[in-house]
Coordinates of C-alpha atoms in Angstrom, one line a residue:
Chain J
M28 CA 20.8 -26.4 83.7
N29 CA 19.1 -26.3 80.4
S30 CA 19.5 -22.6 80.4
V31 CA 22.7 -22.0 80.2
W32 CA 22.9 -24.5 78.0
I33 CA 20.3 -23.1 75.7
F34 CA 21.7 -19.0 76.5
S35 CA 25.1 -20.7 74.8
L36 CA 23.7 -22.0 71.7
P37 CA 23.4 -18.6 70.3
R38 CA 26.6 -17.5 71.0
T39 CA 27.6 -20.1 69.1
C40 CA 25.7 -19.1 66.5
L41 CA 26.8 -15.5 66.6
A42 CA 30.3 -16.1 65.6
H43 CA 28.9 -17.2 62.8
E44 CA 26.2 -15.1 61.5
M45 CA 27.0 -11.7 63.2
A46 CA 31.6 -12.2 62.7
Y47 CA 32.1 -12.4 65.9
R48 CA 35.2 -11.2 66.4
E49 CA 37.8 -12.7 68.2
C50 CA 42.3 -13.0 68.5
F51 CA 44.1 -14.5 69.6
F52 CA 48.8 -14.5 70.1
L53 CA 51.1 -17.0 70.1
V54 CA 54.5 -15.7 71.2
E55 CA 57.4 -17.3 71.7
G56 CA 58.6 -15.6 75.3
F57 CA 57.8 -13.7 78.3
T58 CA 58.8 -10.9 77.5
D59 CA 57.5 -10.8 74.2
Q60 CA 54.6 -12.2 76.1
L61 CA 54.4 -8.6 78.5
F62 CA 54.9 -6.7 75.2
L63 CA 51.4 -6.9 73.8
Q64 CA 49.8 -7.5 77.4
H65 CA 50.9 -3.7 78.5
V66 CA 51.2 -2.5 74.2
I67 CA 49.4 -4.1 71.8
L68 CA 46.0 -4.5 74.1
P69 CA 45.7 -1.6 75.3
A70 CA 45.9 -0.4 71.6
L71 CA 43.2 -2.7 70.3
A72 CA 40.9 -2.5 72.4
G73 CA 37.4 -2.3 71.4
K74 CA 38.8 -3.8 67.6
Y75 CA 37.3 -7.3 68.2
D76 CA 35.1 -8.4 70.1
H77 CA 37.3 -10.8 72.7
I78 CA 41.4 -10.6 72.5
E79 CA 42.7 -13.7 74.6
Q80 CA 45.9 -12.7 76.5
P81 CA 48.8 -13.6 75.5
R82 CA 50.4 -17.2 75.7
T83 CA 54.0 -18.5 75.4
Y84 CA 54.7 -21.1 73.1
Q85 CA 59.1 -22.2 73.6
G86 CA 58.9 -25.9 75.7
D87 CA 55.2 -26.5 74.3
R88 CA 55.1 -29.8 73.5
P89 CA 54.6 -30.1 69.8
T90 CA 51.0 -31.9 70.4
D91 CA 49.9 -29.6 73.2
R92 CA 51.1 -26.1 70.4
R93 CA 49.6 -27.7 67.7
G94 CA 45.9 -29.3 69.6
L95 CA 46.4 -25.0 70.7
F96 CA 46.6 -24.2 67.9
R97 CA 43.4 -26.1 65.5
S98 CA 41.0 -25.4 68.8
W99 CA 41.6 -21.3 68.5
S100 CA 41.9 -22.0 64.7
R101 CA 38.3 -22.4 64.6
R102 CA 37.1 -19.2 66.7
G103 CA 39.0 -16.2 64.8
N104 CA 42.4 -14.7 64.1
I105 CA 45.4 -16.5 65.2
Y106 CA 49.2 -13.8 65.7
V107 CA 52.2 -16.1 65.9
L108 CA 55.3 -13.7 67.5
A109 CA 58.2 -16.0 65.5
D110 CA 61.9 -15.1 67.2
R111 CA 64.3 -15.0 64.0
N112 CA 67.4 -16.5 64.8
P113 CA 69.0 -19.4 65.5
S114 CA 67.4 -19.0 61.0
P115 CA 69.1 -17.2 58.7
C116 CA 65.9 -15.2 56.3
I117 CA 63.3 -14.1 56.9
S118 CA 61.1 -17.6 55.1
A119 CA 63.2 -19.7 57.2
A120 CA 61.9 -18.4 60.1
K121 CA 58.3 -18.7 58.9
E122 CA 59.9 -22.4 57.9
R123 CA 60.2 -23.5 61.1
L124 CA 57.1 -22.3 62.5
R125 CA 55.1 -24.4 60.2
R126 CA 56.3 -27.1 61.3
G127 CA 56.4 -26.5 64.6
F128 CA 52.7 -27.0 64.7
D129 CA 49.5 -27.5 62.6
N130 CA 50.1 -27.3 58.0
A131 CA 46.5 -27.8 57.8
H132 CA 45.6 -24.8 60.2
V133 CA 48.6 -22.6 59.1
E134 CA 46.7 -20.2 55.9
H135 CA 44.2 -19.0 59.4
C136 CA 47.3 -17.7 61.3
T137 CA 49.9 -14.9 61.2
I138 CA 53.4 -14.9 61.6
I139 CA 55.6 -12.0 62.6
V140 CA 58.9 -12.4 62.6
V141 CA 61.0 -10.3 64.8
P142 CA 64.4 -10.6 64.0
E143 CA 64.7 -9.7 67.9
I144 CA 62.0 -8.2 70.2
E145 CA 64.4 -5.8 72.4
A146 CA 64.1 -3.9 69.2
W147 CA 61.1 -3.3 69.3
Y148 CA 61.3 -2.5 73.6
A149 CA 63.5 0.4 72.3
A150 CA 61.6 2.4 69.3
G151 CA 59.5 3.2 71.6
I152 CA 61.0 5.3 74.4
G153 CA 61.0 8.7 73.5
S154 CA 62.5 11.6 74.3
Q155 CA 61.4 12.4 77.8
F156 CA 62.6 8.8 78.5
C157 CA 65.9 9.6 76.9
Q158 CA 67.3 12.3 78.7
Q159 CA 65.8 10.7 82.2
H160 CA 68.2 8.5 80.9
N161 CA 70.7 9.5 79.3
I162 CA 70.1 7.8 76.8
T163 CA 70.1 7.5 72.5
I164 CA 67.8 5.4 70.6
P165 CA 69.0 4.9 66.4
T166 CA 65.8 5.9 64.5
D167 CA 66.1 3.1 62.6
T168 CA 65.4 -0.7 65.6
S169 CA 65.8 -2.6 63.6
H170 CA 68.8 -4.0 63.4
L171 CA 69.6 -3.3 67.5
D172 CA 69.6 -6.6 69.1
K173 CA 70.3 -7.8 72.8
N174 CA 73.8 -7.2 73.4
A175 CA 72.8 -3.8 72.0
F176 CA 70.2 -3.6 74.4
A177 CA 71.8 -4.8 77.1
K178 CA 74.5 -2.9 76.2
L179 CA 71.2 0.5 76.7
L180 CA 70.7 -0.4 79.6
Q181 CA 73.6 -0.7 81.3
K182 CA 74.1 2.7 80.3
A183 CA 70.6 3.9 82.0
N184 CA 72.0 3.3 85.0
L185 CA 69.1 0.1 85.7
S186 CA 70.2 -3.0 85.8
L187 CA 67.7 -5.6 85.9
D188 CA 66.8 -6.4 82.6
L189 CA 62.9 -7.1 83.8
D190 CA 62.8 -2.9 86.0
F191 CA 63.8 -1.4 82.7
R192 CA 62.0 -3.0 80.0
M193 CA 58.3 -2.1 83.1
E194 CA 60.1 1.9 83.0
I195 CA 59.9 1.9 78.5
L196 CA 56.8 -0.1 79.1
K197 CA 55.3 2.2 81.6
Q198 CA 56.1 5.4 79.0
Y199 CA 56.2 3.5 75.7
D200 CA 54.9 5.5 72.5
L201 CA 53.4 2.7 69.6
M202 CA 53.6 5.6 67.0
L203 CA 57.4 6.7 67.6
A204 CA 58.0 3.2 67.4
R205 CA 55.7 2.3 64.1
T206 CA 58.5 5.1 62.5
R207 CA 61.7 3.4 64.1
N208 CA 60.7 -0.1 63.2
A209 CA 58.9 -1.6 60.5
S210 CA 59.0 -5.5 61.5
L211 CA 56.4 -3.8 64.1
D212 CA 55.4 -1.4 62.2
Y213 CA 54.1 -4.5 59.9
F214 CA 52.3 -6.2 62.8
C215 CA 49.8 -3.3 63.5
Q216 CA 49.6 -3.0 60.1
R217 CA 47.9 -6.5 60.6
I218 CA 46.0 -6.3 63.6
G219 CA 44.4 -3.5 62.1
L220 CA 46.1 -0.9 64.4
Chain M
M21 CA 80.7 -16.4 94.6
A22 CA 78.9 -20.0 94.4
I23 CA 78.9 -23.6 95.4
R24 CA 80.5 -25.7 92.5
R25 CA 80.6 -28.6 94.0
I26 CA 79.9 -31.1 97.2
H27 CA 80.4 -34.7 98.4
V28 CA 79.2 -35.3 101.5
R29 CA 78.8 -39.1 103.2
N30 CA 76.6 -40.5 106.6
F31 CA 73.8 -37.3 106.0
K32 CA 70.9 -38.1 106.6
S33 CA 69.6 -39.8 103.4
F34 CA 72.6 -39.9 101.9
K35 CA 74.4 -42.7 102.6
D36 CA 77.5 -41.8 99.8
A37 CA 76.8 -38.5 97.0
E38 CA 78.4 -35.4 94.8
I39 CA 76.1 -32.3 93.5
Q40 CA 77.7 -30.3 90.7
L41 CA 76.3 -26.6 91.5
S42 CA 75.7 -23.6 88.7
P43 CA 74.8 -20.7 89.3
L44 CA 70.8 -22.0 89.6
T45 CA 70.3 -25.5 90.2
V46 CA 66.6 -26.9 90.1
L47 CA 65.9 -29.7 92.7
L48 CA 63.3 -31.9 91.6
G49 CA 62.5 -35.7 93.0
A50 CA 59.4 -37.7 94.4
N51 CA 58.4 -37.0 97.6
A52 CA 61.5 -38.8 100.4
S53 CA 63.6 -38.5 98.0
G54 CA 65.8 -36.5 99.7
K55 CA 65.5 -32.8 98.4
T56 CA 64.7 -31.5 101.9
N57 CA 67.3 -33.3 103.3
L58 CA 70.3 -31.1 100.7
V59 CA 68.6 -27.6 101.6
H60 CA 69.1 -29.3 105.1
L61 CA 73.3 -29.1 104.5
F62 CA 73.0 -26.0 103.2
R63 CA 71.4 -25.0 106.2
F64 CA 74.3 -27.6 108.6
L65 CA 77.6 -25.8 106.5
R66 CA 76.1 -22.6 107.2
D67 CA 75.4 -23.0 110.6
I68 CA 78.9 -24.9 110.7
S69 CA 80.0 -21.3 110.2
R70 CA 77.6 -19.6 111.9
W71 CA 77.5 -20.7 115.1
G72 CA 80.4 -23.8 115.5
L73 CA 80.1 -27.4 114.9
E74 CA 78.3 -28.8 118.2
D75 CA 75.4 -26.3 117.8
A76 CA 75.2 -26.9 114.6
V77 CA 74.3 -30.1 114.7
Y78 CA 72.1 -29.6 118.0
R79 CA 70.0 -27.6 115.4
Q80 CA 69.6 -30.8 112.9
G81 CA 67.6 -33.0 115.8
G82 CA 70.9 -33.9 117.4
V83 CA 73.4 -37.0 116.4
D84 CA 70.3 -39.1 115.3
Y85 CA 68.8 -37.2 112.8
L86 CA 72.1 -36.1 111.3
L87 CA 73.3 -39.0 110.0
N88 CA 72.3 -41.9 108.3
R89 CA 69.9 -44.5 110.2
H90 CA 71.0 -47.2 108.7
I91 CA 75.3 -46.0 109.2
G92 CA 75.1 -43.8 112.4
T93 CA 77.7 -43.8 114.5
K94 CA 79.3 -46.4 112.8
E95 CA 81.5 -44.4 110.2
P96 CA 82.2 -40.4 110.5
L97 CA 79.8 -37.9 108.7
E98 CA 82.2 -36.0 105.9
V99 CA 81.9 -33.1 104.0
D100 CA 83.6 -31.1 101.2
V101 CA 82.6 -28.6 98.7
E102 CA 84.2 -26.3 96.8
A103 CA 83.5 -22.7 95.8
D104 CA 84.3 -20.1 94.0
T105 CA 86.3 -17.1 95.3
C106 CA 87.6 -14.1 95.1
W107 CA 89.9 -13.6 98.4
T108 CA 93.1 -11.0 97.3
N109 CA 96.2 -10.3 98.8
L110 CA 98.5 -7.5 97.7
I111 CA 102.3 -8.5 98.8
N112 CA 104.4 -4.5 97.8
H113 CA 107.5 -5.0 98.0
D114 CA 110.5 -2.6 96.5
K115 CA 110.3 -3.0 92.9
G116 CA 106.5 -3.8 92.6
A117 CA 103.5 -6.3 94.2
H118 CA 103.1 -9.7 94.6
D119 CA 99.8 -10.2 93.9
F120 CA 97.7 -14.1 95.2
R121 CA 94.0 -14.3 94.3
A122 CA 92.1 -17.1 95.5
E123 CA 89.9 -18.6 92.7
R124 CA 88.6 -21.4 94.1
V125 CA 88.9 -22.3 97.8
R126 CA 88.0 -26.2 99.0
Y127 CA 87.4 -27.4 102.6
A128 CA 86.7 -30.8 103.8
F129 CA 86.0 -32.0 107.5
A130 CA 85.6 -36.0 108.6
V131 CA 83.9 -36.0 111.9
Q132 CA 83.2 -39.1 114.4
F133 CA 80.3 -39.1 116.4
S134 CA 79.6 -41.7 119.3
R135 CA 76.8 -43.3 121.1
D136 CA 77.5 -40.7 123.5
G137 CA 77.5 -37.6 121.7
K138 CA 81.1 -36.7 121.8
M139 CA 82.4 -35.8 118.6
L140 CA 86.1 -36.5 117.9
V141 CA 87.4 -34.3 113.9
L142 CA 89.4 -36.8 111.7
R143 CA 89.4 -34.8 109.3
D144 CA 89.8 -30.8 109.1
D145 CA 91.4 -29.7 105.7
L146 CA 91.3 -25.7 103.6
Q147 CA 92.8 -25.4 100.7
L148 CA 93.3 -22.3 98.4
V149 CA 93.7 -22.3 95.1
I150 CA 95.8 -19.1 94.0
R151 CA 96.9 -17.4 91.3
W152 CA 100.3 -14.6 91.5
F153 CA 100.7 -12.2 89.3
V154 CA 103.1 -10.0 89.9
I155 CA 102.3 -6.1 89.6
E156 CA 104.7 -4.0 88.4
P157 CA 104.7 0.1 89.3
Q158 CA 105.2 1.3 85.6
R159 CA 102.8 4.8 85.1
K160 CA 100.4 1.4 83.4
P161 CA 101.4 -0.5 86.0
E162 CA 101.6 -4.4 84.0
I163 CA 100.4 -7.0 85.0
H164 CA 102.4 -10.2 85.4
P165 CA 100.5 -14.4 85.4
Q166 CA 103.3 -16.3 87.6
G167 CA 101.5 -19.2 87.1
Q168 CA 99.1 -20.6 90.5
F169 CA 99.8 -23.0 93.7
Y170 CA 97.8 -24.6 96.5
L171 CA 97.5 -22.8 100.4
T172 CA 96.4 -25.9 102.4
L173 CA 95.6 -25.3 106.2
R174 CA 94.4 -28.7 107.5
R175 CA 94.8 -30.7 111.8
D176 CA 97.5 -34.1 111.3
A177 CA 96.5 -36.4 113.4
E178 CA 97.7 -34.9 117.1
H179 CA 95.1 -32.3 116.2
R180 CA 97.9 -29.2 115.5
I181 CA 98.2 -27.1 112.8
E182 CA 99.9 -27.4 109.4
I183 CA 100.0 -25.2 107.3
D184 CA 102.3 -26.8 103.2
A185 CA 101.6 -24.3 101.3
P186 CA 106.1 -23.1 98.2
F187 CA 105.9 -20.3 100.1
G188 CA 110.8 -19.9 100.9
R189 CA 110.8 -22.6 98.2
D190 CA 108.7 -22.1 94.9
L191 CA 107.1 -18.2 96.0
P192 CA 109.9 -15.8 96.7
L193 CA 108.1 -15.1 100.3
T194 CA 108.5 -16.1 103.5
L195 CA 104.9 -17.4 105.1
A196 CA 105.2 -15.6 107.5
Q197 CA 106.0 -12.7 105.1
F198 CA 102.4 -14.0 103.5
L199 CA 99.9 -13.4 106.1
R200 CA 101.2 -10.8 108.4
V201 CA 98.4 -9.7 105.7
V202 CA 95.9 -12.1 105.2
P203 CA 92.9 -10.0 104.7
V204 CA 90.2 -10.9 107.0
D205 CA 87.2 -9.1 105.8
G206 CA 88.2 -10.1 101.7
I207 CA 89.7 -6.4 101.2
V208 CA 93.2 -5.9 100.9
G209 CA 94.7 -3.3 104.0
M210 CA 91.1 -3.3 105.6
T211 CA 92.2 -5.3 108.2
D212 CA 96.6 -6.3 108.7
I213 CA 96.7 -9.1 111.3
P214 CA 100.1 -9.8 113.0
F215 CA 101.6 -13.2 112.0
N216 CA 102.2 -14.3 115.7
P217 CA 104.4 -18.1 113.8
S218 CA 103.7 -20.4 117.9
M219 CA 99.7 -20.4 115.6
L220 CA 101.9 -22.8 113.7
H221 CA 101.8 -26.7 115.6
Q222 CA 99.2 -25.3 117.6
R223 CA 96.9 -27.9 118.5
V224 CA 93.7 -27.6 119.1
K225 CA 90.5 -29.0 120.5
E226 CA 89.6 -32.6 119.3
D227 CA 86.1 -31.3 118.8
S228 CA 85.9 -28.3 116.8
L229 CA 86.3 -27.4 113.2
L230 CA 89.0 -25.4 112.4
I231 CA 86.3 -22.7 111.0
E232 CA 85.7 -22.3 114.8
T233 CA 88.8 -21.0 115.8
D234 CA 89.7 -17.9 117.6
S235 CA 92.5 -17.1 115.5
G236 CA 93.1 -14.4 113.2
V237 CA 95.2 -15.2 111.1
I238 CA 93.3 -18.9 110.5
K239 CA 89.6 -16.6 110.6
G240 CA 91.0 -14.5 107.6
M241 CA 92.0 -17.9 105.4
F242 CA 88.5 -19.9 106.1
R243 CA 86.8 -16.4 105.0
P244 CA 86.7 -17.1 101.7
F245 CA 85.2 -21.0 102.2
L246 CA 82.7 -18.3 105.5
L247 CA 81.9 -16.3 103.2
P248 CA 79.3 -18.0 100.7
F249 CA 78.1 -20.7 103.7
A250 CA 78.0 -17.8 106.5
Y251 CA 75.6 -16.0 104.6
A252 CA 74.1 -18.5 102.4
G253 CA 69.6 -17.4 103.2
V254 CA 67.6 -21.3 103.3
H255 CA 64.3 -20.2 102.8
D256 CA 60.7 -22.3 103.9
F257 CA 58.1 -19.5 102.8
Q258 CA 54.8 -18.9 105.2
P259 CA 52.0 -17.1 103.3
N260 CA 50.6 -17.4 107.6
R261 CA 54.1 -16.0 108.5
I262 CA 54.5 -13.3 105.6
R263 CA 51.9 -11.3 106.1
Q264 CA 51.7 -10.9 109.8
A265 CA 52.6 -8.1 111.0
C266 CA 56.2 -8.3 113.1
K267 CA 58.6 -6.0 115.6
N268 CA 62.3 -6.3 117.0
A269 CA 63.3 -8.6 114.2
S270 CA 65.6 -7.8 111.7
G271 CA 65.8 -5.5 109.2
V272 CA 67.9 -6.6 107.0
I273 CA 68.2 -10.3 106.6
L274 CA 65.1 -11.8 106.4
E275 CA 63.6 -15.0 108.4
E276 CA 63.9 -18.5 106.9
D277 CA 59.7 -18.9 106.6
G278 CA 59.6 -14.4 105.7
S279 CA 58.3 -13.5 108.6
N280 CA 60.6 -10.7 109.7
L281 CA 58.7 -9.4 105.7
S282 CA 57.8 -6.5 106.7
M283 CA 60.6 -5.2 108.4
V284 CA 62.9 -5.9 105.3
L285 CA 60.3 -3.8 103.3
R286 CA 60.0 -1.1 105.0
G287 CA 64.0 -0.7 104.8
V288 CA 63.7 -1.5 101.1
L289 CA 60.2 0.6 100.9
S290 CA 62.3 3.7 102.0
N291 CA 65.2 4.3 99.2
P292 CA 63.1 6.0 96.4
E293 CA 64.2 3.7 93.8
K294 CA 64.7 0.5 94.8
A295 CA 60.9 0.6 95.5
R296 CA 60.4 2.0 91.9
K297 CA 62.0 -0.8 91.5
L298 CA 60.1 -3.2 93.6
R299 CA 56.6 -1.8 92.0
N300 CA 57.8 -2.9 88.5
L301 CA 58.5 -6.1 89.3
L302 CA 56.0 -6.7 91.4
S303 CA 53.6 -5.3 88.4
V304 CA 55.7 -8.7 86.2
F305 CA 53.2 -10.9 88.0
V306 CA 50.4 -9.4 90.3
R307 CA 48.9 -6.6 87.6
H308 CA 46.6 -4.7 89.7
I309 CA 48.4 -4.6 92.4
E310 CA 49.9 -0.5 92.1
D311 CA 52.1 0.2 95.7
V312 CA 52.6 -1.9 98.4
R313 CA 53.2 -0.1 101.9
I314 CA 54.4 -0.3 105.4
V315 CA 52.0 0.7 108.3
S316 CA 51.6 1.0 112.2
M317 CA 49.8 -0.9 114.0
G318 CA 48.6 -0.1 116.9
D319 CA 50.6 -2.3 119.4
G320 CA 54.5 -1.0 118.2
S321 CA 54.0 -3.6 115.0
L322 CA 54.9 -2.9 111.7
G323 CA 53.2 -4.8 108.8
W324 CA 52.9 -4.5 105.5
E325 CA 49.6 -3.5 102.9
V326 CA 49.0 -2.3 98.7
D327 CA 46.9 -1.2 97.3
E328 CA 44.8 -2.8 93.6
S329 CA 44.2 -0.7 90.9
F330 CA 40.8 -1.9 89.8
E331 CA 38.1 0.7 89.9
S332 CA 37.0 0.2 93.6
K333 CA 40.2 1.1 94.9
E334 CA 40.7 -0.9 97.3
V335 CA 43.4 -0.7 100.4
L336 CA 44.5 -4.7 101.3
P337 CA 45.7 -5.2 104.6
A338 CA 48.8 -8.0 104.0
P339 CA 46.3 -10.0 106.4
Y340 CA 43.9 -10.4 103.4
L341 CA 46.3 -10.5 100.2
S342 CA 46.4 -14.6 98.7
D343 CA 49.2 -17.1 100.0
G344 CA 50.1 -15.7 95.6
V345 CA 50.4 -12.2 96.1
A346 CA 52.2 -12.8 99.3
Q347 CA 54.5 -15.4 98.3
I348 CA 55.0 -13.1 95.6
V349 CA 55.7 -10.3 97.1
A350 CA 58.9 -12.4 99.9
L351 CA 60.5 -14.0 96.8
L352 CA 61.3 -10.0 95.5
V353 CA 62.3 -8.9 98.2
V354 CA 64.8 -12.1 99.2
L355 CA 65.8 -12.6 95.0
Y356 CA 66.5 -9.0 94.1
F357 CA 66.9 -6.3 97.3
S358 CA 69.0 -9.2 99.8
E359 CA 72.1 -7.6 100.7
K360 CA 74.4 -10.1 99.4
R361 CA 77.1 -10.1 101.8
F362 CA 74.1 -11.2 104.2
A363 CA 72.6 -13.7 100.5
Q364 CA 75.5 -14.5 98.1
V365 CA 73.9 -18.5 98.5
L366 CA 70.0 -18.8 97.7
V367 CA 68.3 -21.9 98.9
I368 CA 64.6 -21.6 98.7
E369 CA 62.0 -24.0 99.4
E370 CA 58.9 -24.6 96.4
P371 CA 59.3 -20.9 95.6
D372 CA 56.0 -21.8 92.8
R373 CA 53.7 -22.4 95.9
H374 CA 50.5 -21.2 95.4
I375 CA 51.9 -19.2 92.3
Y376 CA 49.1 -19.7 89.4
P377 CA 51.2 -21.5 86.5
Y378 CA 50.6 -18.3 83.5
F379 CA 53.4 -16.9 86.3
I380 CA 55.5 -19.6 86.4
E381 CA 57.5 -18.8 83.1
R382 CA 58.1 -15.3 84.8
L383 CA 59.6 -16.7 87.9
V384 CA 62.1 -18.7 86.4
A385 CA 62.6 -15.5 84.4
T386 CA 63.4 -13.4 87.8
L387 CA 64.9 -16.7 89.7
Q388 CA 67.8 -17.0 86.0
E389 CA 68.1 -13.2 86.5
A390 CA 69.0 -13.3 89.9
S391 CA 70.9 -16.2 89.6
A392 CA 73.8 -13.8 87.5
E393 CA 74.0 -12.2 90.7
R394 CA 73.8 -14.4 93.8
Q395 CA 73.6 -18.2 93.5
V396 CA 70.2 -19.7 93.6
I397 CA 69.3 -23.2 94.7
I398 CA 65.7 -24.2 94.3
T399 CA 63.3 -27.1 95.4
T400 CA 60.1 -28.3 93.2
H401 CA 57.9 -30.6 92.0
N402 CA 55.7 -28.3 89.9
P403 CA 56.2 -29.4 85.9
E404 CA 55.7 -26.0 84.3
V405 CA 58.9 -24.6 86.6
V406 CA 61.0 -28.4 84.7
R407 CA 59.5 -27.0 81.7
H408 CA 61.3 -23.7 81.8
V409 CA 64.5 -24.4 83.7
P410 CA 66.9 -25.1 81.0
L411 CA 68.4 -28.2 81.2
E412 CA 71.2 -27.8 82.8
S413 CA 69.9 -26.6 85.5
L414 CA 67.8 -29.9 86.7
R415 CA 69.1 -32.2 89.1
L416 CA 67.1 -35.8 90.2
V417 CA 67.6 -36.5 94.2
S418 CA 66.3 -40.3 94.2
R419 CA 66.2 -43.3 96.3
D420 CA 67.8 -46.6 96.0
Q421 CA 67.0 -50.1 96.7
H422 CA 68.3 -49.5 100.4
G423 CA 66.5 -46.1 100.9
F424 CA 69.9 -44.2 99.8
S425 CA 69.5 -40.6 98.3
S426 CA 72.3 -39.8 95.8
V427 CA 71.3 -36.7 93.2
S428 CA 71.9 -37.8 88.7
E429 CA 72.0 -34.8 86.5
P430 CA 69.5 -35.3 83.1
A431 CA 71.0 -33.7 81.2
S432 CA 74.0 -35.8 81.2
S433 CA 71.0 -39.4 80.9
E434 CA 71.2 -41.4 77.5
H435 CA 67.7 -42.1 78.8
V436 CA 66.7 -38.2 78.9
Q437 CA 68.7 -36.8 75.7
N438 CA 66.4 -39.8 73.6
F439 CA 63.2 -38.8 74.8
L440 CA 63.8 -35.2 74.1
K441 CA 64.7 -36.1 70.0
D442 CA 61.4 -37.7 70.4
E443 CA 59.4 -34.5 70.9
L444 CA 58.7 -35.6 74.9
G445 CA 59.2 -31.9 77.1
V446 CA 61.2 -32.6 80.1
D447 CA 58.0 -31.6 81.8
F448 CA 56.6 -34.7 81.0
L449 CA 59.8 -36.7 81.4
F450 CA 59.1 -36.0 85.3
A451 CA 54.9 -35.3 85.8
K452 CA 55.2 -39.6 84.7
D453 CA 58.9 -40.2 86.7
L454 CA 60.5 -41.2 83.8
L455 CA 63.8 -38.8 84.3
S456 CA 65.7 -42.2 86.1
A457 CA 65.1 -44.2 83.7

């Protein structure tokens, strides 16, 4: 047991002395989580010493949310994806989110307000996918909402939302997506991509 | 098509209870609160519509296990069910057509059992709420709503069939004209049943329900009721049974315990589009599973196996899979690939069993997505499920001081609303047994 304890101590020290870099993501729902797992985490490989699997905070009790936030903020960078709805603007959305966490630790995190995660999904749909499913993606997807995404799903002749998302993620083109969606590009810049 | 409401009296642990159902309904409650008895009620109604009352009683273990133990044969068993339906009856006439659309169906019956096992049907009413439209044959046909009426089929005290509807009074059709084309399969013109006026006032058996009669017209009228119940899928998956190879079983309808999964999977995987969909859905839960395959066993039975995407690229036969993976495969098959006509209503006991808490949110999302296509009713003890399900979908089953079960809606409880205002989660309230406070 002692050897384990001794071994674990230098690792903690390393985190401070050799800038052991950790990265954490908090997202609202599981479709955001799927997006990060399939698109962002593979792209981040090698840029951090440890990347925690994205966690959802929807439905969490505020005390649990604050506890997790406090704990992570001692270890590394936290990126929080926040849904803009129902806030009228980005600053209001950030403020709403801050209220749900512990204000004392908010300076350790980067809050990215996403108008609709569906806009990020659609942004990475390449021409081959479009041809295959007879759909068109606008050059700027910033204003693409859930309804527009549902119409794409219908047009693509795929009956299930989850199936559609998984098909998109399998062929996702992140470079293309960044040119089509400003908030995704901003998010990628902030996390070092 | 969905079941909206069930009122039951003297059934297992229920003395007198009513439950409102939504497209996704989650039944919660302590052990022995009566959740599974509610599942038995769906099974009972399904069996009545499939096999008849006598057999349905037998399948519940006989009268002793069917009725409430405190009440027994002192009072009748009563069931009153309301469901959505989409039955239409289009009747052409010289200047166009009458379009009759049944949108709601209500069926209520009461049966008195005697100690020696005899049954006497006391009440047996089917009521359709029908909306009436007149279609005028223009180049672009015009549809004019005419209002709605009730069509009631019931047995009288002498066990004779009565039909009550405003035909010949408020409607420009006779009952005979209307019933002449009752669509047996819910599809107009598919089967027109010749109407025989002698069917009315005929005496029916005292110990069987109208739903069991062989009369084509009555069967046609019962069709809207039969559809959601006769094809209700009731499941309590057992991982050991799901993983097993099988033969000589249905390849269309998944058994209650999932024991014929390999046969049903064969049908899904033989269709490239469905197979692709299944792989995608599976990867939402278990990313390292790349493919699912059917394998023929030496004895002629069928088994199934999966490909793992780890470096070793292992092929894992189903018996080596974890309980959770087996459960997920069975759930995805029944939720997304059951033929709709065979599973309009799905009742699943603890679908979250064996599933990693991290995936529960995804499980709830799949249940919600599936419930847009068919009604899904589940039981659970899992606070993680409670956390992710909309509050309006929760139904709490509990027992009173006499041991009778009742069903309540936490969303309409003032106590629950106050707790929520105080930032307590519904999952926390459930785990601390505060939902019924």
